Coordinates of C-alpha atoms in Angstrom, one line a residue:
Chain U
Q1 CA -0.9 -11.9 15.6
Q2 CA -2.0 -14.5 13.3
P3 CA -3.9 -18.1 14.8
V4 CA -2.3 -21.1 13.5
Q5 CA -3.6 -23.8 11.5
S6 CA -2.6 -27.6 11.5
P7 CA -2.2 -29.1 8.5
Q8 CA -0.3 -26.7 6.4
A9 CA -1.3 -29.4 3.7
V10 CA -3.6 -32.9 3.3
I11 CA -4.1 -35.2 0.4
L12 CA -7.6 -37.5 0.7
R13 CA -9.3 -40.0 -0.8
E14 CA -12.6 -39.3 -1.7
G15 CA -14.6 -41.1 1.2
E16 CA -12.0 -39.9 3.8
D17 CA -12.2 -37.9 6.4
A18 CA -10.5 -34.1 7.7
V19 CA -9.9 -32.5 10.4
I20 CA -8.5 -28.9 10.4
N21 CA -7.5 -26.9 13.6
C22 CA -7.3 -23.3 14.6
S23 CA -5.4 -22.0 17.7
S24 CA -4.7 -18.8 18.4
S25 CA -2.6 -17.0 21.2
K26 CA -5.5 -14.2 22.0
A27 CA -9.0 -14.7 23.9
L28 CA -11.6 -15.2 21.2
Y29 CA -15.3 -13.8 20.5
S30 CA -15.6 -15.0 17.6
V31 CA -13.7 -18.3 14.8
H32 CA -14.4 -17.9 10.6
W33 CA -13.9 -20.3 8.9
Y34 CA -13.7 -19.9 5.1
R35 CA -12.8 -22.5 2.0
Q36 CA -10.8 -20.6 -0.9
K37 CA -10.5 -22.5 -4.5
H38 CA -7.5 -21.6 -6.8
G39 CA -8.1 -17.7 -8.0
E40 CA -10.9 -17.5 -6.6
A41 CA -12.9 -15.3 -3.7
P42 CA -13.3 -17.4 -0.3
V43 CA -16.4 -18.5 0.4
F44 CA -18.4 -18.3 4.0
L45 CA -18.9 -21.7 5.8
M46 CA -20.0 -21.2 8.9
I47 CA -19.6 -18.9 12.2
L48 CA -18.9 -20.0 15.7
L49 CA -18.8 -17.2 18.6
K50 CA -17.7 -17.9 21.7
G51 CA -19.7 -20.3 24.6
G52 CA -18.1 -23.3 23.6
E53 CA -20.4 -23.7 20.5
Q54 CA -21.0 -27.0 18.3
K55 CA -21.8 -25.9 14.5
G56 CA -22.6 -28.1 10.6
H57 CA -24.2 -28.9 7.7
D58 CA -23.9 -31.0 5.5
K59 CA -20.7 -33.1 6.3
I60 CA -19.1 -30.2 7.5
S61 CA -19.2 -29.5 10.9
A62 CA -16.9 -27.3 12.7
S63 CA -16.2 -26.7 16.9
F64 CA -14.7 -23.6 19.2
N65 CA -13.2 -24.6 22.4
E66 CA -13.4 -21.2 24.5
K67 CA -10.7 -21.8 27.4
K68 CA -8.6 -23.4 24.5
Q69 CA -8.6 -21.0 21.8
Q70 CA -8.8 -23.7 19.6
S71 CA -11.9 -24.5 16.7
S72 CA -11.4 -27.4 14.9
L73 CA -12.7 -27.7 11.5
Y74 CA -14.3 -31.8 10.5
L75 CA -15.2 -33.1 7.0
T76 CA -15.8 -35.7 6.6
A77 CA -16.8 -38.8 4.1
S78 CA -15.1 -35.9 1.5
Q79 CA -15.0 -35.0 -1.8
L80 CA -13.8 -33.4 -5.4
S81 CA -15.6 -29.9 -4.6
Y82 CA -13.8 -30.5 -1.0
S83 CA -10.8 -28.9 -2.3
G84 CA -9.1 -26.0 -1.7
T85 CA -7.7 -23.7 0.9
Y86 CA -8.8 -23.1 4.0
F87 CA -8.5 -20.7 6.5
C88 CA -9.9 -20.1 9.9
G89 CA -10.7 -16.3 11.0
T90 CA -10.5 -15.4 14.4
V91 CA -12.1 -12.1 16.1
D92 CA -10.4 -11.0 19.3
T93 CA -12.7 -10.1 22.5
G94 CA -12.1 -6.2 21.8
R95 CA -11.8 -5.7 18.3
R96 CA -13.5 -6.0 15.0
A97 CA -11.2 -7.2 12.5
L98 CA -10.9 -10.6 11.3
T99 CA -7.2 -12.1 11.5
F100 CA -6.5 -15.2 9.3
G101 CA -4.8 -17.9 9.6
S102 CA -1.9 -19.3 6.7
G103 CA -4.4 -21.4 5.7
T104 CA -5.0 -25.3 5.0
R105 CA -4.5 -26.8 0.8
L106 CA -6.7 -30.0 1.0
Q107 CA -6.8 -31.7 -1.9
V108 CA -9.3 -34.9 -2.4
Q109 CA -8.0 -36.8 -5.0
P110 CA -10.2 -39.7 -6.8
Chain Z
N1 CA -29.5 -10.7 -4.7
A2 CA -26.1 -9.5 -6.2
G3 CA -23.2 -10.0 -4.1
V4 CA -19.9 -8.1 -3.5
M5 CA -18.6 -6.6 -6.6
Q6 CA -15.6 -4.8 -7.2
N7 CA -14.2 -3.5 -10.4
P8 CA -12.0 -3.2 -11.5
R9 CA -10.6 -7.1 -11.9
H10 CA -7.3 -6.6 -12.6
L11 CA -5.4 -3.2 -13.1
V12 CA -2.1 -3.4 -14.0
R13 CA -0.2 -0.1 -12.9
R14 CA 3.6 1.6 -13.4
R15 CA 5.4 2.3 -10.7
G16 CA 5.1 5.9 -9.6
Q17 CA 1.1 6.1 -10.3
E18 CA -1.9 5.6 -8.2
A19 CA -4.6 2.5 -8.1
R20 CA -7.7 3.1 -7.4
L21 CA -9.5 -0.2 -6.0
R22 CA -14.0 -0.1 -5.9
C23 CA -15.9 -2.8 -3.8
S24 CA -19.8 -1.8 -3.8
P25 CA -20.7 -4.3 -1.2
V26 CA -24.0 -6.4 -1.1
K27 CA -27.0 -4.1 -0.7
G28 CA -28.2 -3.3 3.0
H29 CA -24.4 -4.4 3.8
S30 CA -23.2 -1.3 6.1
H31 CA -19.9 -3.0 6.8
V32 CA -17.1 -3.0 4.4
Y33 CA -13.5 -5.0 5.3
W34 CA -10.8 -4.9 2.7
Y35 CA -7.9 -8.0 2.3
R36 CA -4.5 -8.1 0.8
Q37 CA -3.4 -11.8 -0.3
L38 CA -0.6 -11.9 -2.0
P39 CA 0.1 -15.3 -4.3
E40 CA -0.2 -18.3 -2.2
E41 CA -0.6 -16.3 1.3
G42 CA -3.3 -16.0 4.0
L43 CA -5.1 -12.9 3.9
K44 CA -3.9 -9.9 6.0
F45 CA -6.6 -7.9 7.5
M46 CA -6.2 -4.4 6.2
V47 CA -9.5 -1.8 7.0
Y48 CA -12.7 -2.1 8.6
L49 CA -15.1 0.5 8.0
Q50 CA -18.2 1.7 8.2
K51 CA -20.4 4.4 6.4
E52 CA -18.5 7.6 6.3
N53 CA -16.7 5.9 9.2
I54 CA -13.2 4.5 9.9
I55 CA -13.6 2.3 12.4
D56 CA -10.0 -0.1 12.3
E57 CA -7.3 0.5 10.2
S58 CA -4.3 -1.2 11.8
G59 CA -3.4 -3.0 8.6
M60 CA -3.0 -0.9 6.9
P61 CA 0.7 0.5 5.5
K62 CA 0.9 4.5 7.0
E63 CA 2.0 6.0 4.0
R64 CA 0.4 5.5 0.0
F65 CA -2.5 4.2 1.1
S66 CA -6.2 5.1 2.6
A67 CA -9.8 3.8 2.2
E68 CA -12.9 4.6 2.6
F69 CA -16.6 4.2 2.3
P70 CA -18.9 7.2 1.4
K71 CA -22.6 7.9 2.5
E72 CA -24.1 7.0 -1.5
G73 CA -21.3 4.9 -3.4
P74 CA -18.4 2.4 -3.3
S75 CA -16.0 1.9 -1.0
I76 CA -12.5 2.9 -2.2
L77 CA -9.6 1.6 -1.6
R78 CA -6.9 4.0 -3.2
I79 CA -3.3 3.2 -3.3
Q80 CA -1.0 6.3 -4.3
Q81 CA 2.6 6.3 -6.1
V82 CA 2.5 1.9 -6.5
V83 CA 5.7 0.0 -6.0
R84 CA 6.5 -3.6 -7.0
G85 CA 5.2 -4.5 -3.4
D86 CA 1.7 -3.8 -4.0
S87 CA 1.5 -6.3 -6.3
A88 CA -1.3 -8.9 -4.7
A89 CA -4.8 -9.6 -4.8
Y90 CA -7.2 -6.7 -3.0
F91 CA -9.8 -8.9 -1.8
C92 CA -13.5 -6.9 -0.1
A93 CA -16.3 -8.6 2.2
S94 CA -19.2 -6.6 3.0
S95 CA -21.1 -7.9 6.2
P96 CA -24.4 -6.6 7.2
L97 CA -23.0 -6.0 11.2
G98 CA -20.1 -6.2 12.5
D99 CA -19.0 -9.3 14.1
H100 CA -21.3 -11.3 11.6
E101 CA -20.0 -13.6 9.0
Q102 CA -18.6 -11.3 5.7
Y103 CA -19.3 -12.0 2.2
F104 CA -16.5 -12.5 0.0
G105 CA -16.0 -10.2 -3.8
P106 CA -14.2 -11.6 -6.5
G107 CA -11.3 -9.8 -5.9
T108 CA -8.6 -7.4 -7.4
R109 CA -5.7 -8.4 -8.7
L110 CA -3.0 -5.1 -8.9
T111 CA -0.1 -5.7 -10.6
V112 CA 2.5 -3.2 -10.6
T113 CA 5.0 -3.7 -13.6

C-alpha cells in the first residue's frame, strides 16, 4: 500500500515556503525524499531513519515522526529550481523495497 | 564517478517482441532496483536484486517479466511478448547497501506499437 502525499499540487512565488506531507498506514523503517523534473530521473534529496530524526541541507529539510508514521518535507524561501514533482518513498519494517507516494507537483513562479 | 547507466534510453518494440533493458549500477554498488513509471504517475517498485540473487520481486508481473543481475555485467530487465500496456519509463536505481539512498539512472522509455 503506497504512502499518501499531500497536497497533490502547489504553486508558489519565489521566496515562499511549502510543506509536503507523507503518511503511511504501515510501520516504517525509513523515509526517502526525491525530486523529479519532467522527463528526467528522480534525484535523491534525503533519507530519514526511524528514531524520529530531522534532517536538512540548504533550505530543504525534513522530519520523520515514527509513531505517527508520517514525514514532512519543508521548503523554505523557494527558488525557481525547486519546481518539480516531489516523491516520498517509504521502507516498511521487514522489507527493503521502496514504495513511492503518488507525488506532489510543485511549481515556483517568479 | 559515473552514475547509474541505462541503455537504451529509448526503445520501440512491436507487440509480441521482446524488450531487454540494461542497467549498470554505480561502481561499487551491489544493490539494484527496477521501477516502472507510467506517464504522469508515480514510480512503482518492480524488483530488488543483489549480485546473482533476487531479493524481492513482489512488484514484478507474474508472467513475461524477468530480471537478473549476474556476477559480471549489467542488470537486465527482460519483457517478453510486449503489449501496449508495457509502454512506460523504466528506471533502475542502485545503492551501496540495502536500506540506503538509491541513485537513479536516466531511465529507458519503452514504446510498444
